[in-house]
Amino acid sequence: MNTAQDRNRIIVFDTTLRDGEQSPGCSMNLDEKLRIAEVLEEMGVDVIEAGFPIASNGDFEAVREVARAVKTSQVAGLARTSRKDIDRAWEALKGAKRPRIHTFISTSALHMRVKLRMEPEAVHEMIVDSVRHARDLCEDVEWSPEDGSRTDHDFLCRCVESAIKSGARTINIPDTVGYAVPHEFAALIAMLFNRVPNIDKAVLSVHCHNDLGLAVANSLAAIGAGARQVECTINGIGERAGNAAMEEIVMALRTRRDVLGAYTGIKTESITNASRLLSSITGFNVQPNKAIVGANAFAHESGIHQDGMLKDATTYEIMTPESVGLTRSTLVMGKHSGRHAFRSKLKDLGYEPGENELEDAFSRFKSLADKKKQIFDEDIVALVGEEARTGNERIRLVSLAVTCGTVGPQTAELELEIDGVRKSTKAAGDGPVDATFKAIHELVQHGATLKLYQVDAVTEGSDAQAGVTVRLEEMGKTVNGQSSDTDTVVSSCRAYLHALNKLLVKRERTAPAAFGG
Ligand code: KIV
Ligand code: ZN
C-alpha cells in the first residue's frame, strides 16, 4: 500500500533524447546521446525516453546503446501502433534492465480524419491490438493518445479504458500542439479520474508542448489534478516551441511544495550541469533570462535588489543558486594554475573527467591561458565542450591562415586531414569566414547548405573566446557544429568541420522513415 508520501512522488519522464532531439538543429550523435543519458541517470530521472527506434538506423542504435548503458533509470522507446514499429522498439530496448515501450496513436477527430484517414472504430482497434502486442513483449507499456487535449472526451475515456484493459501501465495525455490552458487541462485530467472506471490501475502522465508558453503551467495544473508522471526535456527543447522544461517543473515543485504538495526524486544540484552539457552539444544556448538555467536567473543588477540581497538573500532569492548546482567558485584560474587546481575547478563546475580526458583538457587550458589573461568559468565550460567534440572525426583541421582587412579579396589558406590524408587549398571570399567556408567546400565535396552561423562571445573582454555555432542541412537532415577559440575564424572553421563530421556520421547511419509527434 502506498503511503501518502509515495502518492505525492512525481515520476520524471525525460524525453530530451526523443522529442527534444526531434526539434530542428538539435540532433545528437550516439556519443552525445550516451553522455546526456548518463547525466540524466545520475540526476535521478525515473524514465529516459531514448528515441524512436523505427525512425532511422541511428535512432535504433542510440536506443539500444542507451538501453545497455543505463542501469537505474527505466529506458523507453517510442513506437506507433503497427507491429513492425513495436517489434523494432522492443528489439532496441530488450537489453535494458528496465525497458518500457511507449506506443501512441492520434485520437482527436482532426488527426484521425486528416492525418490517419481512419475511422474512430479502427483507431480504437489499433489501440487494443498495439498495447496487447507491446505487453506480450514488455512488462511495462505506456500508451499516449496523440493530440489528447483536443480529443472528444467520450472517445478519450473509451480509448484510455481499453488501453489500460489491454495492459498499459501508464496513460500519457499529450497536449501535442500546446493548445491547452491550465484550468482546462487540469479539468481534463480530473475528468479522466472521474469517468474512466479502471483509471486506478495506471499512472496518469502528461506531456505538454509550449506553443503558448504554458507547458510548465499545464504540467503543474495536471499534477494538482492527480497526474503522477510528467514528460519534459532539459532546457525545454522539443518540437516547435519545445516541451515542458524539466528544471522548471522540478524547481517549482521543490520551491513551492507548500502549495503544490508533490515532489520528485531529481537531484536538483545537477540541473546546471545538465543544462550546460545539452547546450554545448546542441548549440542551443538558453536565453539569459530563462528561468532556473539562464545566465541571469540568479543575477541581481539593480541597486535596490543588491542592497536587499546583501542584507538577507531571501529578500529577492526564492531558491539558492547552489540548489540548482550553480556554484560561483572562488578559485581564480590563470596560466600559473596547476593540474590540481584545474581538476578542482572542473569539479566545482560539475565535471569529473577521467585521467586521459583531464590531461587533454589541461593541455588545452594551458594553451588558452597563454593567449588569455583571465580565465573565467565560462571559458572552462567552453573548453570542456571543445574537448568532448574532438576525438574520432574523419575531417580534422591542420592549419588555417587568412588575410582580412579593408583591402580585398580576403583569402583563406586551409589544410585539412581527411580520412588520414592531408589536403590543402586557397580560396577567396567575402570576408575571412566566407573564404574559409569556401576553402572547406573545395576540399570536402558536400551538398549541405548553411542554415545558421552564429557567434557569441563566451565571456567579456576583447580577448574573449568566440563561441561559434554552424548549422548545416543536407537532404532534410540538420546538424549543428560548435567550437570556441580566441580566434573567431579558427572557431568558425572548427564549428563548420564539426557539423560536417556529424553529417558524415548521419549519412552512414540514416535510413529513411517517418517521424511521429
Ligand atoms: O507531443 C506528442 O503528442 C508526442 C507523443 C508521441 C507523446 O510527442
Ligand atoms: Zn511531444
mmCIF file of C-alpha atoms in Angstrom, residues 6 12 17 36 67 115 122 135 179 238 274 281 334-335 337 439:
data_model
loop_
_atom_site.group_PDB
_atom_site.id
_atom_site.type_symbol
_atom_site.label_atom_id
_atom_site.label_comp_id
_atom_site.label_asym_id
_atom_site.label_seq_id
_atom_site.Cartn_x
_atom_site.Cartn_y
_atom_site.Cartn_z
ATOM 1 C CA ASP A 6 4.638 7.940 -2.151
ATOM 2 C CA VAL A 12 10.015 12.350 -14.106
ATOM 3 C CA LEU A 17 16.686 12.379 -26.432
ATOM 4 C CA ILE A 36 23.214 13.014 -21.949
ATOM 5 C CA ALA A 67 19.303 0.801 -23.022
ATOM 6 C CA LYS A 115 -3.608 12.601 -40.713
ATOM 7 C CA ALA A 122 -10.424 1.418 -36.464
ATOM 8 C CA ARG A 135 2.567 -6.092 -23.441
ATOM 9 C CA TYR A 179 -3.203 24.418 -27.098
ATOM 10 C CA GLY A 238 11.492 19.953 -28.342
ATOM 11 C CA ALA A 274 22.819 19.002 -17.442
ATOM 12 C CA ILE A 281 26.143 19.551 -27.521
ATOM 13 C CA GLY A 334 45.326 31.557 -14.925
ATOM 14 C CA LYS A 335 48.464 30.386 -16.643
ATOM 15 C CA SER A 337 47.358 27.214 -12.206
ATOM 16 C CA ALA A 439 38.018 26.545 -48.880
#
